[in-house]
mmCIF file of C-alpha atoms and ligand atoms in Angstrom:
data_model
loop_
_atom_site.group_PDB
_atom_site.id
_atom_site.type_symbol
_atom_site.label_atom_id
_atom_site.label_comp_id
_atom_site.label_asym_id
_atom_site.label_seq_id
_atom_site.Cartn_x
_atom_site.Cartn_y
_atom_site.Cartn_z
ATOM 1 C CA MET A 1 7.585 -24.920 -24.795
ATOM 2 C CA LEU A 2 8.402 -22.085 -27.175
ATOM 3 C CA ILE A 3 12.059 -21.059 -27.222
ATOM 4 C CA PHE A 4 13.245 -18.103 -29.294
ATOM 5 C CA ASN A 5 16.854 -17.219 -30.061
ATOM 6 C CA TYR A 6 16.081 -14.204 -32.223
ATOM 7 C CA LYS A 7 14.362 -10.989 -31.187
ATOM 8 C CA ALA A 8 12.497 -10.707 -34.529
ATOM 9 C CA ASP A 9 10.865 -14.122 -33.920
ATOM 10 C CA LEU A 10 9.994 -13.205 -30.349
ATOM 11 C CA GLU A 11 8.518 -9.864 -31.408
ATOM 12 C CA ALA A 12 6.512 -11.499 -34.213
ATOM 13 C CA HIS A 13 5.128 -14.064 -31.775
ATOM 14 C CA LEU A 14 4.180 -11.438 -29.162
ATOM 15 C CA ALA A 15 2.696 -8.867 -31.592
ATOM 16 C CA PRO A 16 -0.821 -10.391 -31.729
ATOM 17 C CA TYR A 17 -0.982 -10.537 -27.918
ATOM 18 C CA ILE A 18 0.071 -6.900 -27.675
ATOM 19 C CA SER A 19 -2.438 -5.771 -30.283
ATOM 20 C CA LYS A 20 -5.327 -7.502 -28.514
ATOM 21 C CA GLY A 21 -4.269 -5.965 -25.170
ATOM 22 C CA SER A 22 -3.145 -9.162 -23.410
ATOM 23 C CA SER A 23 -0.908 -8.583 -20.415
ATOM 24 C CA ILE A 24 2.676 -9.743 -20.772
ATOM 25 C CA GLY A 25 4.714 -10.651 -17.696
ATOM 26 C CA PHE A 26 8.483 -10.705 -18.012
ATOM 27 C CA VAL A 27 11.201 -12.280 -15.875
ATOM 28 C CA PRO A 28 14.693 -11.305 -17.082
ATOM 29 C CA THR A 29 17.419 -13.696 -15.869
ATOM 30 C CA MET A 30 20.968 -14.778 -16.541
ATOM 31 C CA GLY A 31 19.957 -18.441 -16.178
ATOM 32 C CA ALA A 32 21.292 -20.936 -13.619
ATOM 33 C CA LEU A 33 17.755 -20.807 -12.316
ATOM 34 C CA HIS A 34 16.813 -21.536 -8.724
ATOM 35 C CA ASN A 35 13.641 -21.377 -6.651
ATOM 36 C CA GLY A 36 13.911 -17.587 -6.412
ATOM 37 C CA HIS A 37 13.533 -17.294 -10.190
ATOM 38 C CA LEU A 38 10.734 -19.853 -10.175
ATOM 39 C CA SER A 39 8.828 -17.802 -7.602
ATOM 40 C CA LEU A 40 9.075 -14.763 -9.933
ATOM 41 C CA LEU A 41 7.762 -16.896 -12.775
ATOM 42 C CA ARG A 42 4.869 -18.182 -10.656
ATOM 43 C CA GLN A 43 3.914 -14.619 -9.750
ATOM 44 C CA SER A 44 4.069 -13.574 -13.394
ATOM 45 C CA VAL A 45 1.965 -16.533 -14.563
ATOM 46 C CA LYS A 46 -0.615 -15.644 -11.902
ATOM 47 C CA ASP A 47 -0.753 -11.947 -12.858
ATOM 48 C CA ASN A 48 -0.546 -12.030 -16.669
ATOM 49 C CA ASN A 49 -1.988 -13.614 -19.811
ATOM 50 C CA VAL A 50 1.461 -14.441 -21.178
ATOM 51 C CA THR A 51 4.827 -14.880 -19.433
ATOM 52 C CA VAL A 52 8.242 -14.472 -21.046
ATOM 53 C CA ILE A 53 11.569 -15.349 -19.415
ATOM 54 C CA SER A 54 14.908 -14.317 -20.882
ATOM 55 C CA ILE A 55 18.097 -16.257 -20.223
ATOM 56 C CA PHE A 56 21.093 -14.177 -21.181
ATOM 57 C CA VAL A 57 24.430 -13.837 -19.420
ATOM 58 C CA ASN A 58 25.022 -10.160 -20.095
ATOM 59 C CA PRO A 59 28.748 -9.486 -20.586
ATOM 60 C CA THR A 60 28.551 -5.712 -20.125
ATOM 61 C CA GLN A 61 27.438 -5.933 -16.489
ATOM 62 C CA PHE A 62 30.487 -7.951 -15.399
ATOM 63 C CA ASN A 63 33.347 -5.783 -14.268
ATOM 64 C CA ASN A 64 35.409 -8.901 -13.540
ATOM 65 C CA PRO A 65 36.241 -11.156 -16.558
ATOM 66 C CA GLU A 66 36.780 -14.186 -14.301
ATOM 67 C CA ASP A 67 33.301 -13.746 -12.816
ATOM 68 C CA LEU A 68 31.817 -13.652 -16.335
ATOM 69 C CA GLU A 69 33.755 -16.723 -17.398
ATOM 70 C CA LYS A 70 32.757 -18.681 -14.293
ATOM 71 C CA TYR A 71 29.126 -17.635 -14.316
ATOM 72 C CA PRO A 72 27.141 -20.909 -14.393
ATOM 73 C CA ARG A 73 25.445 -21.683 -17.715
ATOM 74 C CA THR A 74 22.831 -24.438 -17.442
ATOM 75 C CA VAL A 75 20.256 -23.709 -20.152
ATOM 76 C CA ASP A 76 18.914 -27.268 -20.565
ATOM 77 C CA ALA A 77 18.327 -27.666 -16.828
ATOM 78 C CA ASP A 78 16.835 -24.149 -16.756
ATOM 79 C CA ILE A 79 14.315 -25.045 -19.439
ATOM 80 C CA GLU A 80 13.254 -28.165 -17.513
ATOM 81 C CA GLN A 81 12.690 -26.057 -14.411
ATOM 82 C CA ILE A 82 10.669 -23.449 -16.312
ATOM 83 C CA ALA A 83 8.400 -26.221 -17.645
ATOM 84 C CA THR A 84 7.576 -27.246 -14.062
ATOM 85 C CA VAL A 85 6.019 -23.808 -13.522
ATOM 86 C CA SER A 86 4.118 -23.809 -16.835
ATOM 87 C CA PRO A 87 4.794 -25.259 -20.288
ATOM 88 C CA ASP A 88 3.232 -22.091 -21.754
ATOM 89 C CA ILE A 89 6.071 -19.826 -20.604
ATOM 90 C CA ILE A 90 7.958 -18.354 -23.551
ATOM 91 C CA VAL A 91 11.758 -18.553 -23.333
ATOM 92 C CA PHE A 92 14.076 -16.032 -24.980
ATOM 93 C CA THR A 93 17.728 -17.146 -25.159
ATOM 94 C CA PRO A 94 19.551 -14.739 -27.480
ATOM 95 C CA SER A 95 23.268 -14.770 -28.255
ATOM 96 C CA VAL A 96 25.586 -11.873 -27.378
ATOM 97 C CA ASP A 97 25.635 -10.937 -31.060
ATOM 98 C CA GLU A 98 21.855 -10.895 -31.232
ATOM 99 C CA MET A 99 21.648 -8.508 -28.270
ATOM 100 C CA TYR A 100 24.656 -6.316 -29.084
ATOM 101 C CA GLY A 101 25.087 -6.662 -32.857
ATOM 102 C CA GLY A 102 28.882 -6.845 -32.695
ATOM 103 C CA ASN A 103 29.211 -3.807 -30.392
ATOM 104 C CA THR A 104 29.296 -5.236 -26.878
ATOM 105 C CA GLN A 105 29.257 -1.879 -25.082
ATOM 106 C CA SER A 106 27.026 -0.339 -22.462
ATOM 107 C CA ALA A 107 25.211 2.930 -22.819
ATOM 108 C CA SER A 108 25.796 5.407 -20.020
ATOM 109 C CA PHE A 109 22.905 6.150 -17.650
ATOM 110 C CA SER A 110 22.128 8.489 -14.808
ATOM 111 C CA PHE A 111 19.901 6.905 -12.206
ATOM 112 C CA ASP A 112 19.805 10.031 -10.024
ATOM 113 C CA GLY A 113 22.682 8.839 -7.862
ATOM 114 C CA LEU A 114 21.342 5.332 -7.120
ATOM 115 C CA GLU A 115 24.123 3.990 -9.340
ATOM 116 C CA HIS A 116 26.919 5.468 -7.204
ATOM 117 C CA GLN A 117 26.102 3.617 -3.976
ATOM 118 C CA MET A 118 27.240 0.177 -2.808
ATOM 119 C CA GLU A 119 27.309 -2.183 -5.827
ATOM 120 C CA GLY A 120 27.825 0.843 -8.056
ATOM 121 C CA SER A 121 31.065 1.879 -6.381
ATOM 122 C CA HIS A 122 32.302 -1.688 -5.886
ATOM 123 C CA ARG A 123 31.475 -2.843 -9.426
ATOM 124 C CA PRO A 124 32.246 0.090 -11.751
ATOM 125 C CA GLY A 125 30.093 0.069 -14.885
ATOM 126 C CA HIS A 126 27.834 -2.683 -13.551
ATOM 127 C CA PHE A 127 24.614 -0.670 -13.586
ATOM 128 C CA ASP A 128 25.284 0.799 -17.022
ATOM 129 C CA GLY A 129 25.466 -2.832 -18.204
ATOM 130 C CA VAL A 130 22.249 -3.728 -16.390
ATOM 131 C CA GLY A 131 20.462 -0.601 -17.698
ATOM 132 C CA THR A 132 21.614 -1.304 -21.252
ATOM 133 C CA ILE A 133 20.382 -4.872 -21.347
ATOM 134 C CA VAL A 134 17.150 -4.339 -19.425
ATOM 135 C CA LYS A 135 16.210 -1.444 -21.727
ATOM 136 C CA LYS A 136 16.836 -3.583 -24.820
ATOM 137 C CA LEU A 137 14.900 -6.519 -23.358
ATOM 138 C CA PHE A 138 11.951 -4.297 -22.385
ATOM 139 C CA GLU A 139 11.897 -2.903 -25.943
ATOM 140 C CA TYR A 140 11.701 -6.403 -27.452
ATOM 141 C CA VAL A 141 9.286 -7.959 -24.956
ATOM 142 C CA ASN A 142 7.056 -4.926 -24.281
ATOM 143 C CA PRO A 143 6.074 -6.256 -20.870
ATOM 144 C CA THR A 144 3.092 -5.023 -18.917
ATOM 145 C CA ARG A 145 4.838 -6.138 -15.718
ATOM 146 C CA ALA A 146 8.446 -7.128 -15.040
ATOM 147 C CA TYR A 147 9.539 -9.093 -11.984
ATOM 148 C CA PHE A 148 12.799 -8.659 -10.075
ATOM 149 C CA GLY A 149 13.982 -10.258 -6.839
ATOM 150 C CA GLU A 150 14.678 -8.072 -3.819
ATOM 151 C CA LYS A 151 17.995 -9.862 -3.295
ATOM 152 C CA ASP A 152 19.356 -7.398 -5.841
ATOM 153 C CA PHE A 153 17.514 -4.551 -4.153
ATOM 154 C CA GLN A 154 19.712 -1.847 -5.655
ATOM 155 C CA GLN A 155 19.136 -3.294 -9.123
ATOM 156 C CA LEU A 156 15.382 -3.297 -8.463
ATOM 157 C CA GLN A 157 15.450 0.423 -7.539
ATOM 158 C CA ILE A 158 17.604 1.180 -10.576
ATOM 159 C CA VAL A 159 15.254 -0.619 -12.954
ATOM 160 C CA LYS A 160 12.330 1.330 -11.474
ATOM 161 C CA LYS A 161 14.311 4.529 -12.120
ATOM 162 C CA LEU A 162 15.176 3.407 -15.667
ATOM 163 C CA VAL A 163 11.514 2.874 -16.484
ATOM 164 C CA GLU A 164 10.568 6.248 -14.975
ATOM 165 C CA LYS A 165 13.308 8.153 -16.805
ATOM 166 C CA GLN A 166 12.764 6.425 -20.146
ATOM 167 C CA ASN A 167 8.973 6.692 -19.854
ATOM 168 C CA MET A 168 8.539 2.988 -20.416
ATOM 169 C CA PRO A 169 5.024 1.676 -19.756
ATOM 170 C CA VAL A 170 6.225 -1.189 -17.561
ATOM 171 C CA GLN A 171 5.212 -1.923 -13.990
ATOM 172 C CA VAL A 172 8.337 -3.096 -12.160
ATOM 173 C CA ILE A 173 7.465 -5.517 -9.374
ATOM 174 C CA GLY A 174 9.871 -6.426 -6.571
ATOM 175 C CA CYS A 175 9.449 -9.904 -5.079
ATOM 176 C CA PRO A 176 10.690 -11.140 -1.692
ATOM 177 C CA ILE A 177 14.046 -12.888 -1.342
ATOM 178 C CA THR A 178 13.834 -16.691 -1.503
ATOM 179 C CA ARG A 179 16.124 -18.364 1.030
ATOM 180 C CA GLU A 180 17.601 -21.800 1.614
ATOM 181 C CA PRO A 181 16.282 -23.481 4.781
ATOM 182 C CA ASN A 182 19.431 -22.231 6.577
ATOM 183 C CA GLY A 183 18.707 -18.616 5.556
ATOM 184 C CA LEU A 184 21.208 -18.243 2.700
ATOM 185 C CA ALA A 185 19.672 -16.028 0.003
ATOM 186 C CA MET A 186 19.208 -18.026 -3.187
ATOM 187 C CA SER A 187 21.555 -16.923 -5.944
ATOM 188 C CA SER A 188 22.930 -18.440 -9.131
ATOM 189 C CA ARG A 189 26.387 -17.863 -7.670
ATOM 190 C CA ASN A 190 25.630 -20.301 -4.815
ATOM 191 C CA GLN A 191 26.245 -23.063 -7.364
ATOM 192 C CA ARG A 192 29.925 -22.176 -7.089
ATOM 193 C CA LEU A 193 29.976 -22.820 -3.327
ATOM 194 C CA THR A 194 30.784 -26.232 -1.859
ATOM 195 C CA GLY A 195 28.197 -27.824 0.452
ATOM 196 C CA GLN A 196 30.343 -26.799 3.403
ATOM 197 C CA ASP A 197 30.536 -23.199 2.202
ATOM 198 C CA ARG A 198 26.773 -23.068 1.767
ATOM 199 C CA GLU A 199 26.432 -24.015 5.412
ATOM 200 C CA LYS A 200 28.995 -21.373 6.428
ATOM 201 C CA ALA A 201 27.219 -18.766 4.300
ATOM 202 C CA ALA A 202 24.130 -19.053 6.533
ATOM 203 C CA PHE A 203 26.134 -16.765 8.827
ATOM 204 C CA ILE A 204 25.371 -13.813 6.526
ATOM 205 C CA TYR A 205 21.630 -13.927 7.178
ATOM 206 C CA LYS A 206 22.216 -14.638 10.870
ATOM 207 C CA VAL A 207 24.234 -11.411 11.169
ATOM 208 C CA LEU A 208 21.648 -9.440 9.163
ATOM 209 C CA ASN A 209 18.947 -10.582 11.571
ATOM 210 C CA GLU A 210 21.100 -9.594 14.534
ATOM 211 C CA ALA A 211 21.600 -6.182 12.925
ATOM 212 C CA LYS A 212 17.837 -5.825 12.552
ATOM 213 C CA GLU A 213 17.324 -6.664 16.208
ATOM 214 C CA LYS A 214 20.037 -4.202 17.313
ATOM 215 C CA PHE A 215 18.677 -1.466 15.046
ATOM 216 C CA LYS A 216 15.602 -1.255 17.314
ATOM 217 C CA ASN A 217 17.644 0.206 20.197
ATOM 218 C CA GLU A 218 21.083 1.154 18.894
ATOM 219 C CA ASP A 219 22.245 3.864 16.571
ATOM 220 C CA VAL A 220 23.411 3.385 12.979
ATOM 221 C CA MET A 221 27.137 3.430 13.709
ATOM 222 C CA GLN A 222 26.824 0.958 16.587
ATOM 223 C CA VAL A 223 24.982 -1.494 14.355
ATOM 224 C CA LYS A 224 27.523 -1.020 11.548
ATOM 225 C CA ASN A 225 30.410 -1.651 13.956
ATOM 226 C CA TYR A 226 28.684 -4.735 15.311
ATOM 227 C CA VAL A 227 28.330 -6.260 11.833
ATOM 228 C CA GLU A 228 31.903 -5.373 10.842
ATOM 229 C CA GLN A 229 33.229 -6.989 14.022
ATOM 230 C CA ALA A 230 31.072 -10.079 13.522
ATOM 231 C CA PHE A 231 32.582 -10.672 10.058
ATOM 232 C CA ALA A 232 36.089 -9.829 11.271
ATOM 233 C CA GLN A 233 35.770 -12.734 13.707
ATOM 234 C CA HIS A 234 35.095 -15.103 10.788
ATOM 235 C CA PRO A 235 38.147 -14.700 8.555
ATOM 236 C CA GLU A 236 36.750 -17.051 5.898
ATOM 237 C CA PHE A 237 34.548 -14.077 4.963
ATOM 238 C CA GLU A 238 36.011 -10.982 3.429
ATOM 239 C CA LEU A 239 33.530 -8.180 4.041
ATOM 240 C CA GLU A 240 33.333 -5.728 1.127
ATOM 241 C CA TYR A 241 30.731 -3.517 2.735
ATOM 242 C CA PHE A 242 27.890 -3.365 5.178
ATOM 243 C CA GLU A 243 25.716 -0.278 4.790
ATOM 244 C CA ILE A 244 22.534 0.904 6.399
ATOM 245 C CA ALA A 245 20.837 2.927 3.702
ATOM 246 C CA ASP A 246 17.620 4.773 2.972
ATOM 247 C CA GLU A 247 15.473 2.324 0.979
ATOM 248 C CA ASP A 248 14.442 4.934 -1.600
ATOM 249 C CA THR A 249 17.636 6.883 -2.256
ATOM 250 C CA LEU A 250 20.084 4.139 -1.160
ATOM 251 C CA VAL A 251 22.179 6.862 0.471
ATOM 252 C CA PRO A 252 23.999 5.338 3.472
ATOM 253 C CA ALA A 253 22.808 6.669 6.806
ATOM 254 C CA THR A 254 24.981 7.837 9.672
ATOM 255 C CA VAL A 255 22.131 8.777 11.990
ATOM 256 C CA LYS A 256 18.538 7.558 12.189
ATOM 257 C CA GLU A 257 15.817 9.724 10.692
ATOM 258 C CA ASN A 258 12.174 9.087 10.026
ATOM 259 C CA LYS A 259 12.839 6.874 6.969
ATOM 260 C CA LYS A 260 12.674 3.252 5.834
ATOM 261 C CA TYR A 261 16.104 1.644 6.166
ATOM 262 C CA ARG A 262 17.712 -1.525 4.865
ATOM 263 C CA GLY A 263 20.966 -3.230 5.741
ATOM 264 C CA PHE A 264 23.015 -4.203 2.678
ATOM 265 C CA VAL A 265 25.978 -6.547 2.703
ATOM 266 C CA ALA A 266 28.519 -7.845 0.165
ATOM 267 C CA VAL A 267 31.062 -10.489 1.184
ATOM 268 C CA MET A 268 33.506 -12.822 -0.476
ATOM 269 C CA LEU A 269 33.475 -16.460 0.592
ATOM 270 C CA SER A 270 35.854 -18.907 -1.118
ATOM 271 C CA ASN A 271 36.278 -16.451 -3.981
ATOM 272 C CA VAL A 272 32.508 -16.202 -4.554
ATOM 273 C CA ARG A 273 30.907 -12.795 -4.103
ATOM 274 C CA LEU A 274 27.621 -12.908 -2.187
ATOM 275 C CA ILE A 275 25.169 -10.078 -1.518
ATOM 276 C CA ASP A 276 22.127 -9.915 0.718
ATOM 277 C CA ASN A 277 19.939 -7.326 2.423
ATOM 278 C CA ILE A 278 17.275 -6.978 5.067
ATOM 279 C CA SER A 279 14.577 -4.458 5.895
ATOM 280 C CA LEU A 280 15.484 -2.892 9.253
ATOM 281 C CA ASN A 281 12.329 -1.022 10.291
HETATM 282 O O1 PAF B 1 19.498 -9.984 -12.072
HETATM 283 C C1 PAF B 1 19.930 -10.476 -13.139
HETATM 284 O O2 PAF B 1 19.898 -11.689 -13.343
HETATM 285 C C2 PAF B 1 20.484 -9.549 -14.205
HETATM 286 O O3 PAF B 1 21.136 -8.469 -13.644
HETATM 287 C C3 PAF B 1 19.413 -9.101 -15.231
HETATM 288 C C4 PAF B 1 18.357 -8.251 -14.590
HETATM 289 C C5 PAF B 1 18.795 -10.311 -15.891
HETATM 290 C C6 PAF B 1 20.085 -8.248 -16.314
HETATM 291 O O4 PAF B 1 21.066 -8.961 -16.987
#
């Protein structure tokens, strides 16, 4: 398997593919890979002539230094997992210096308001960090298609907006959430949960499904109250937010209109922050 640490080497390797018009699929990650990432890779391998995955824990998108420090880093195991999808996948594992050249700062973006909702207000600066790194990675990889999981639905919408605003010729493809058999959305952060906590965390998806069911007959505020009460009865969870928002604008709803809605949740469990979402209609 080809592994590049330097952007110049990656660009030199990809240049002939780009000049002969081969399609390049790209899966940006922060490593600690799980089946969700592997499903993105499988989709990319199916759709494109060449697939690139980046593994880079991006410091500028962490608003909490402890979260950055504790973020799992498992590159050797990641590379073994990538090889099970295809040995032809190209891996890019740059250092912080390689990506930021000694100036580990984010640029400032406007994503037409998407950045102010939910994760944006709870994690100040997070989406500037994501925008900064995704833009750099897209510039180096020049992907035809880039694959993002719907677990980070807000991030997916923001990356689509980034590409639109920066006129980047990349098709951004959202892929369904991969779940554990008990319903817990797969996430690199799950590695920080004990086995018992992983079982408890199945409650999150259970409540989201109940919200979906209730949304058929009840109004927005009733469903919101139901979810808030459900978490309040399980004090091991600290609910940061539950929002019912318009899928396109991510603006939280207070009343139902003729729109596509999603329920979005962020909770703390044993000091690990978990997010999930579900399509409601
Ligand atoms: O979703 C992630 O893993 C990260 O936010 C991304 C897109 C790789 C940017 O660092």
